[in-house]
Short mmCIF file of C-alpha atoms and ligand atoms in Angstrom, two decimals:
data_model
loop_
_atom_site.label_atom_id
_atom_site.label_comp_id
_atom_site.label_asym_id
_atom_site.label_seq_id
_atom_site.Cartn_x
_atom_site.Cartn_y
_atom_site.Cartn_z
CA MET A 1 101.05 122.64 115.75
CA PRO A 2 98.35 120.61 116.71
CA VAL A 3 99.52 117.61 119.11
CA ILE A 4 100.46 114.74 117.85
CA THR A 5 100.61 112.14 119.94
CA GLU A 6 100.80 109.22 117.30
CA ILE A 7 101.27 108.54 113.61
CA GLU A 8 97.51 108.15 113.32
CA ASP A 9 96.62 112.22 114.44
CA LEU A 10 99.26 112.59 111.10
CA LYS A 11 97.00 110.85 109.28
CA ARG A 12 93.96 112.53 110.44
CA ILE A 13 95.53 115.99 109.03
CA TYR A 14 96.99 114.23 105.89
CA LYS A 15 93.22 113.35 104.48
CA ARG A 16 92.54 116.92 105.34
CA ARG A 17 95.35 118.60 103.28
CA VAL A 18 96.32 116.90 100.41
CA PRO A 19 94.02 115.94 97.24
CA LYS A 20 92.13 112.63 97.77
CA MET A 21 93.69 111.56 94.54
CA PHE A 22 97.08 111.46 96.53
CA TYR A 23 95.63 110.65 99.82
CA ASP A 24 93.98 107.29 97.74
CA TYR A 25 97.08 106.51 95.96
CA ALA A 26 99.13 106.24 99.40
CA GLU A 27 96.04 105.00 101.71
CA THR A 28 95.07 101.98 98.89
CA GLY A 29 96.03 98.16 98.23
CA SER A 30 95.36 96.42 95.51
CA TRP A 31 92.49 95.01 94.78
CA THR A 32 90.04 93.64 98.03
CA GLU A 33 92.48 95.26 100.11
CA GLN A 34 93.08 92.33 102.07
CA THR A 35 97.16 91.89 102.45
CA PHE A 36 97.04 95.39 102.81
CA ARG A 37 94.57 95.78 106.40
CA GLU A 38 96.41 92.18 107.16
CA ASN A 39 99.67 93.91 107.46
CA SER A 40 98.81 95.96 109.74
CA SER A 41 96.71 94.35 111.68
CA ASP A 42 98.69 90.62 112.26
CA PHE A 43 101.25 92.86 113.73
CA ASP A 44 98.69 93.46 116.62
CA LYS A 45 98.45 89.60 117.54
CA LEU A 46 101.45 89.91 118.35
CA ARG A 47 102.01 90.84 122.26
CA LEU A 48 104.70 91.89 124.23
CA ARG A 49 106.19 90.42 127.44
CA GLN A 50 106.06 93.39 130.06
CA ARG A 51 109.64 92.97 132.66
CA ILE A 52 110.05 95.07 134.88
CA ALA A 53 112.72 96.13 137.91
CA VAL A 54 115.60 95.40 134.85
CA ASP A 55 117.81 98.36 134.81
CA MET A 56 116.45 101.16 131.37
CA THR A 57 119.04 103.62 132.29
CA GLY A 58 121.54 104.46 128.96
CA ARG A 59 119.49 102.93 126.46
CA ASN A 60 120.02 102.46 122.99
CA THR A 61 118.25 102.21 119.80
CA ALA A 62 121.14 102.87 116.94
CA THR A 63 122.45 99.91 114.72
CA LYS A 64 123.39 99.93 111.12
CA MET A 65 121.54 98.08 107.99
CA VAL A 66 123.76 97.67 105.07
CA GLY A 67 126.88 98.49 107.16
CA GLN A 68 125.64 102.47 107.50
CA ASP A 69 124.69 103.53 111.02
CA VAL A 70 121.28 104.28 111.89
CA SER A 71 120.31 105.90 115.32
CA MET A 72 116.61 103.24 114.30
CA PRO A 73 116.95 100.28 112.59
CA VAL A 74 113.60 102.55 109.74
CA ALA A 75 114.68 103.81 106.52
CA LEU A 76 112.80 105.91 105.26
CA ALA A 77 110.78 102.86 101.75
CA PRO A 78 110.45 104.62 97.53
CA VAL A 79 107.32 106.19 97.07
CA GLY A 80 106.08 106.88 94.37
CA LEU A 81 104.70 110.37 93.84
CA THR A 82 105.66 111.80 96.84
CA GLY A 83 106.28 115.38 95.44
CA MET A 84 102.85 115.35 95.15
CA GLN A 85 101.46 115.12 98.60
CA HIS A 86 103.66 118.43 99.01
CA ALA A 87 105.81 120.45 97.26
CA ASP A 88 109.54 118.98 96.92
CA GLY A 89 108.25 116.05 98.91
CA GLU A 90 111.61 113.97 98.09
CA ILE A 91 113.47 116.90 99.29
CA LEU A 92 111.65 117.46 102.46
CA ALA A 93 111.07 114.19 103.41
CA ALA A 94 114.88 113.75 103.04
CA LYS A 95 116.36 116.13 105.04
CA ALA A 96 114.48 114.86 107.97
CA ALA A 97 115.68 111.66 107.61
CA GLU A 98 119.02 113.03 107.26
CA LYS A 99 118.88 115.36 110.49
CA PHE A 100 116.82 112.23 112.47
CA GLY A 101 119.97 109.93 110.82
CA VAL A 102 118.23 107.89 109.20
CA PRO A 103 117.87 106.83 105.47
CA PHE A 104 115.79 108.22 103.09
CA THR A 105 115.13 105.77 100.20
CA LEU A 106 114.26 108.22 96.50
CA SER A 107 112.16 106.46 94.53
CA THR A 108 112.53 106.16 90.56
CA MET A 109 109.15 106.94 90.41
CA SER A 110 109.59 110.11 92.84
CA ILE A 111 108.80 113.64 91.48
CA CYS A 112 111.89 115.87 92.60
CA SER A 113 114.78 114.17 90.37
CA ILE A 114 118.09 112.07 91.45
CA GLU A 115 119.67 115.59 91.24
CA ASP A 116 117.56 117.80 92.93
CA VAL A 117 117.78 115.90 96.31
CA ALA A 118 121.49 115.35 96.31
CA GLU A 119 121.74 119.38 95.89
CA ASN A 120 118.75 119.69 98.39
CA THR A 121 120.69 117.27 101.47
CA GLU A 122 124.27 117.12 103.11
CA LYS A 123 124.53 113.15 103.70
CA PRO A 124 123.91 110.39 100.62
CA PHE A 125 121.24 109.02 100.60
CA TRP A 126 119.03 105.59 99.06
CA PHE A 127 118.09 105.38 96.19
CA GLN A 128 115.28 102.23 94.24
CA VAL A 129 115.05 101.12 90.78
CA TYR A 130 112.32 98.80 89.29
CA THR A 131 113.35 95.64 86.98
CA LEU A 132 113.11 98.26 83.74
CA LYS A 133 113.91 96.65 80.00
CA ASP A 134 115.71 99.35 79.36
CA ASP A 135 119.52 99.13 79.24
CA ASP A 136 120.63 101.91 78.64
CA PHE A 137 117.97 103.48 80.68
CA MET A 138 118.16 101.71 82.94
CA ARG A 139 122.41 102.65 83.13
CA ARG A 140 121.73 105.82 83.57
CA LEU A 141 119.67 106.09 86.08
CA VAL A 142 122.18 104.09 88.26
CA ASP A 143 124.83 106.79 86.37
CA ARG A 144 123.15 109.01 87.75
CA ALA A 145 122.68 107.77 91.88
CA LYS A 146 126.59 107.33 91.16
CA ALA A 147 126.83 110.20 91.02
CA ALA A 148 125.13 111.84 93.25
CA ASN A 149 126.74 109.48 95.86
CA CYS A 150 123.81 107.83 97.17
CA SER A 151 124.77 105.21 99.38
CA ALA A 152 122.60 102.06 98.79
CA LEU A 153 120.28 100.70 95.30
CA VAL A 154 117.86 99.37 95.94
CA ILE A 155 115.66 97.00 93.17
CA THR A 156 112.27 96.41 93.19
CA VAL A 157 111.80 92.72 92.56
CA ASP A 158 108.00 92.59 92.81
CA LEU A 159 106.69 94.48 90.50
CA GLN A 160 106.87 93.48 86.68
CA ILE A 161 103.50 94.61 86.84
CA MET A 162 101.41 96.79 88.09
CA GLY A 163 98.49 95.41 90.73
CA GLN A 164 95.81 96.87 90.24
CA ARG A 165 94.82 99.12 92.59
CA HIS A 166 90.56 100.14 92.09
CA LYS A 167 90.82 103.91 93.37
CA ASP A 168 93.54 105.01 91.38
CA LEU A 169 92.18 103.79 88.03
CA LYS A 170 88.72 105.97 89.01
CA ASN A 171 90.73 108.56 90.63
CA GLY A 172 92.98 108.87 86.96
CA LEU A 173 95.57 109.34 88.89
CA SER A 174 98.46 111.26 87.60
CA ALA A 175 101.39 113.61 87.86
CA PRO A 176 100.21 116.56 87.89
CA PRO A 177 96.63 116.03 88.45
CA LYS A 178 94.16 115.71 85.35
CA LEU A 179 91.78 118.72 85.27
CA THR A 180 88.38 117.15 85.27
CA LEU A 181 85.18 118.37 86.75
CA ARG A 182 85.88 116.01 89.61
CA SER A 183 89.62 116.29 90.71
CA MET A 184 88.61 120.24 89.91
CA ALA A 185 86.08 120.33 92.73
CA ASN A 186 88.29 118.46 94.94
CA LEU A 187 91.42 121.09 94.79
CA ALA A 188 89.74 123.89 95.67
CA THR A 189 89.59 122.26 98.50
CA LYS A 190 92.73 122.34 99.03
CA VAL A 191 94.00 125.64 98.75
CA PRO A 192 97.67 125.54 100.65
CA TRP A 193 98.45 122.81 99.33
CA GLY A 194 97.42 123.92 96.08
CA LEU A 195 99.59 127.29 96.13
CA GLU A 196 102.44 125.41 97.30
CA MET A 197 101.93 123.20 94.59
CA LEU A 198 102.09 126.54 92.74
CA GLN A 199 106.34 127.86 93.83
CA THR A 200 107.78 124.45 93.17
CA LYS A 201 108.26 123.85 89.30
CA ARG A 202 108.61 120.07 90.90
CA ARG A 203 105.58 118.67 89.52
CA PHE A 204 107.00 115.26 86.80
CA PHE A 205 108.35 112.18 86.84
CA GLY A 206 111.55 114.26 87.57
CA ASN A 207 113.53 110.57 86.80
CA ILE A 208 111.47 109.90 83.98
CA VAL A 209 110.33 112.96 81.95
CA GLY A 210 113.37 114.32 79.79
CA HIS A 211 114.96 110.86 81.09
CA ALA A 212 113.05 107.89 79.39
CA LYS A 213 112.46 107.35 75.57
CA GLY A 214 109.21 106.49 74.00
CA VAL A 215 107.03 107.11 76.74
CA SER A 216 103.18 107.79 75.60
CA ASP A 217 101.62 109.05 78.56
CA PRO A 218 104.41 110.80 81.43
CA ALA A 219 102.09 112.00 83.57
CA SER A 220 100.38 108.27 84.00
CA LEU A 221 101.83 105.32 86.74
CA SER A 222 100.29 103.07 85.14
CA SER A 223 100.97 103.80 81.67
CA TRP A 224 105.14 103.84 82.10
CA THR A 225 104.56 100.78 84.26
CA ALA A 226 103.21 98.97 81.68
CA GLU A 227 106.01 100.41 79.02
CA ALA A 228 109.11 100.24 79.93
CA PHE A 229 108.49 97.16 82.98
CA ASP A 230 110.84 93.75 81.83
CA HIS A 231 107.86 91.28 82.05
CA SER A 232 110.55 88.55 81.35
CA LEU A 233 112.60 89.41 84.08
CA ASP A 234 114.07 85.87 86.08
CA TRP A 235 117.44 85.46 88.22
CA GLU A 236 119.78 85.95 85.42
CA ARG A 237 118.61 89.50 85.25
CA ILE A 238 118.90 90.35 88.91
CA LYS A 239 122.27 89.56 88.50
CA PHE A 240 122.99 91.65 85.60
CA LEU A 241 121.49 94.92 87.29
CA ARG A 242 123.66 93.73 90.69
CA SER A 243 126.38 94.34 88.38
CA LEU A 244 125.97 97.40 87.98
CA TRP A 245 126.67 99.28 91.59
CA ASP A 246 129.32 98.70 93.36
CA GLY A 247 127.97 99.36 96.74
CA PRO A 248 125.70 97.54 98.97
CA VAL A 249 121.93 96.26 96.74
CA ILE A 250 118.86 95.44 98.08
CA LEU A 251 116.10 93.61 97.15
CA LYS A 252 113.17 94.57 98.28
CA GLY A 253 110.13 92.23 96.88
CA ILE A 254 111.24 88.64 99.05
CA LEU A 255 107.73 86.54 100.07
CA ASP A 256 108.65 83.56 99.59
CA VAL A 257 110.91 81.58 101.76
CA GLU A 258 112.65 79.45 97.83
CA ASP A 259 112.85 83.03 96.88
CA ALA A 260 114.76 84.52 99.53
CA LYS A 261 117.67 81.40 98.80
CA MET A 262 117.77 82.86 95.34
CA ALA A 263 118.08 86.24 96.69
CA ALA A 264 121.22 85.48 99.03
CA ASN A 265 123.03 83.80 96.03
CA VAL A 266 122.86 86.53 93.33
CA GLY A 267 125.20 89.18 95.87
CA ALA A 268 123.34 91.17 97.26
CA ASP A 269 123.85 92.72 100.55
CA ALA A 270 119.93 92.82 102.00
CA ILE A 271 116.12 91.32 101.41
CA VAL A 272 113.38 93.54 102.48
CA VAL A 273 110.65 90.74 103.16
CA SER A 274 107.83 92.45 101.30
CA ASN A 275 104.60 92.99 99.98
CA HIS A 276 105.16 95.67 98.19
CA GLY A 277 102.90 97.72 100.82
CA GLY A 278 99.42 95.21 100.12
CA ARG A 279 99.79 96.57 96.78
CA GLN A 280 100.90 93.99 94.43
CA LEU A 281 99.89 90.38 95.38
CA ASP A 282 96.33 91.10 96.99
CA GLY A 283 96.01 87.61 99.41
CA ALA A 284 99.71 87.34 99.88
CA LEU A 285 100.75 86.62 103.30
CA SER A 286 101.50 89.92 105.58
CA SER A 287 105.41 90.44 106.20
CA ILE A 288 104.81 90.01 109.69
CA ARG A 289 104.30 86.54 109.28
CA MET A 290 106.71 85.38 106.71
CA LEU A 291 109.74 86.94 108.34
CA SER A 292 110.61 84.15 110.49
CA SER A 293 110.97 81.50 108.59
CA ILE A 294 112.71 83.31 105.75
CA VAL A 295 115.37 84.65 108.85
CA GLU A 296 115.28 81.21 109.97
CA ALA A 297 116.34 80.13 105.98
CA VAL A 298 118.80 82.59 105.19
CA GLY A 299 119.34 84.86 108.10
CA ASP A 300 123.21 83.87 108.73
CA LYS A 301 123.38 84.90 105.16
CA ILE A 302 121.94 88.01 104.57
CA GLU A 303 120.33 90.99 106.11
CA VAL A 304 116.94 90.91 106.21
CA HIS A 305 114.69 94.11 106.57
CA LEU A 306 110.87 94.49 106.56
CA ASP A 307 108.29 96.80 104.98
CA SER A 308 104.79 97.25 104.90
CA GLY A 309 102.62 97.25 107.80
CA ILE A 310 104.71 99.51 110.41
CA ARG A 311 102.56 102.36 111.66
CA SER A 312 104.44 102.68 115.05
CA GLY A 313 107.46 102.14 116.90
CA GLN A 314 106.14 99.25 119.04
CA ASP A 315 105.88 97.42 115.10
CA VAL A 316 109.13 98.37 114.51
CA LEU A 317 110.40 96.43 117.58
CA LYS A 318 107.89 93.69 117.00
CA ALA A 319 109.81 93.42 113.19
CA ILE A 320 113.48 93.93 115.22
CA ALA A 321 112.55 90.74 117.92
CA MET A 322 111.09 88.71 114.68
CA GLY A 323 114.74 89.25 113.15
CA ALA A 324 114.64 92.26 110.87
CA LYS A 325 118.04 93.71 110.71
CA GLY A 326 115.94 96.60 109.79
CA THR A 327 112.43 98.51 108.35
CA TYR A 328 111.17 100.90 106.50
CA ILE A 329 107.98 102.78 106.69
CA GLY A 330 106.14 104.31 104.20
CA ARG A 331 102.49 105.13 104.65
CA ALA A 332 103.98 106.51 107.78
CA PHE A 333 105.55 109.19 106.99
CA VAL A 334 104.17 110.52 103.83
CA TYR A 335 101.69 111.01 106.73
CA GLY A 336 104.05 113.45 108.40
CA LEU A 337 104.86 115.61 104.75
CA GLY A 338 101.47 115.51 104.04
CA ALA A 339 100.50 116.67 106.93
CA MET A 340 102.89 119.46 108.05
CA GLY A 341 105.93 119.13 104.98
CA GLU A 342 109.46 118.49 106.37
CA LYS A 343 108.15 118.76 110.32
CA GLY A 344 105.82 116.17 109.91
CA VAL A 345 108.29 113.77 108.66
CA THR A 346 110.10 114.33 111.96
CA LYS A 347 107.48 114.10 114.21
CA ALA A 348 106.28 110.81 112.66
CA LEU A 349 110.27 109.62 112.89
CA GLU A 350 110.52 111.42 116.34
CA THR A 351 106.67 109.10 117.65
CA ILE A 352 108.37 106.03 116.18
CA HIS A 353 111.74 106.13 117.56
CA LYS A 354 109.96 107.06 121.35
CA GLU A 355 107.40 104.28 121.18
CA LEU A 356 110.33 101.90 120.16
CA ASP A 357 112.60 103.32 122.83
CA THR A 358 110.14 102.99 125.50
CA THR A 359 108.86 99.88 124.44
CA MET A 360 112.04 98.37 124.54
CA ALA A 361 112.53 100.13 128.20
CA LEU A 362 109.05 98.16 129.18
CA CYS A 363 109.54 94.76 128.07
CA GLY A 364 113.26 94.83 130.34
CA ARG A 365 116.04 95.82 127.34
CA ARG A 366 118.17 98.87 127.22
CA ASP A 367 119.76 97.89 123.64
CA VAL A 368 117.95 97.27 120.04
CA HIS A 369 120.35 93.93 119.54
CA ASP A 370 118.80 92.07 122.55
CA LEU A 371 115.75 92.53 121.34
CA ASP A 372 114.05 88.53 120.56
CA ARG A 373 111.65 86.16 120.35
CA SER A 374 112.30 86.08 124.05
CA ASN A 375 110.05 89.37 124.18
CA LEU A 376 107.11 88.58 122.26
CA LEU A 377 104.27 86.35 123.17
CA ILE A 378 103.42 84.97 119.30
CA PRO A 379 100.08 82.93 118.98
CA LYS A 380 100.31 79.45 118.00
CA GLY A 381 99.62 78.53 114.63
CA PHE A 382 100.97 82.68 114.08
CA GLU A 383 103.15 81.50 110.73
CA GLY A 384 100.40 79.42 109.09
CA ASP A 385 99.69 75.90 108.95
CA TRP A 386 99.23 75.78 105.27
CA VAL A 387 98.89 72.12 103.03
CA GLU A 388 102.00 71.82 101.26
C1 LIG B 1 104.63 102.02 93.30
O1 LIG B 1 105.85 101.62 93.56
C2 LIG B 1 103.77 101.60 94.30
O2 LIG B 1 103.23 101.15 94.38
O3 LIG B 1 102.38 102.53 93.49
#
């Protein structure tokens, strides 16, 4: 196994191993990708305050997210098409997560189905749904998640329509890949990926194909979203969707203080401050810049989590110090998965944990619960000074 010291190492191997279409799907933002880039580069603007001669023995990174124990405040985010990054990808990532003691969130747009993941894991995982217009399909999805013993429902609230990702359109993204001259030329260079893929039966959208009615192209994520998603979504509808689930509900995709206040009123247990990894509204601010004002507005009423841009344990520490109670990694675990399957996801989690733990110690903190803004140097105007 090559020496992996950072998430970037996994990304390099991932890029070599996985078909371009799926690498591009993960590694994209919408339109100019400004928000996608700034999600990460804004983390770099926050600096850390070094402290010395503080007892650093007996450190703790364990905490809770929506009342559930986690070995560090990091969950695996729902990522569509994960089973195209590596054969049986969702099962492998869920296994790595459960062994590490962090939540795995299965996307509705996964390749392995809810049942596939449940049959191959022991601990409950989380399930993510979109805001779909078909009540019947929505109820059946949620019932399947209940039957699979999922322990939280994540409702994505920032994708009624899809932000345009140029690369996906140019590549003709589909699952499984459609065989064109261009895709075949690229697939021919990805032999280990292809051989593993031939050995699994899971190559279609497992939660959708055979379950959703009237889907004109079941291999195309963009045509399914265009047909099935509820363009008329409002807060009443979100309240209704929340009522379908008895356990913890997490609303993912809040980037505005007013929306955060509304979310706190519909009975959600947590919100994820998120711009969907820069894949929806390009030009929106990075999640880390929006975090403080949202925590200030609703942090005493609802648990505030953050995703978008996290590529290291230092990023996790910065988000927690800025007030998040939990974070999510998407691309960072996909790089590991695409590079080396379950072992790669474990490596990504170990890397992030080690970075978090060591950085915490060098900042003079022994417990993740003690992190706060005093551990950071926050540049003036970081949150922006905008005309009202
Ligand atoms: C789906 O949620 C995506 O961002 O592709």
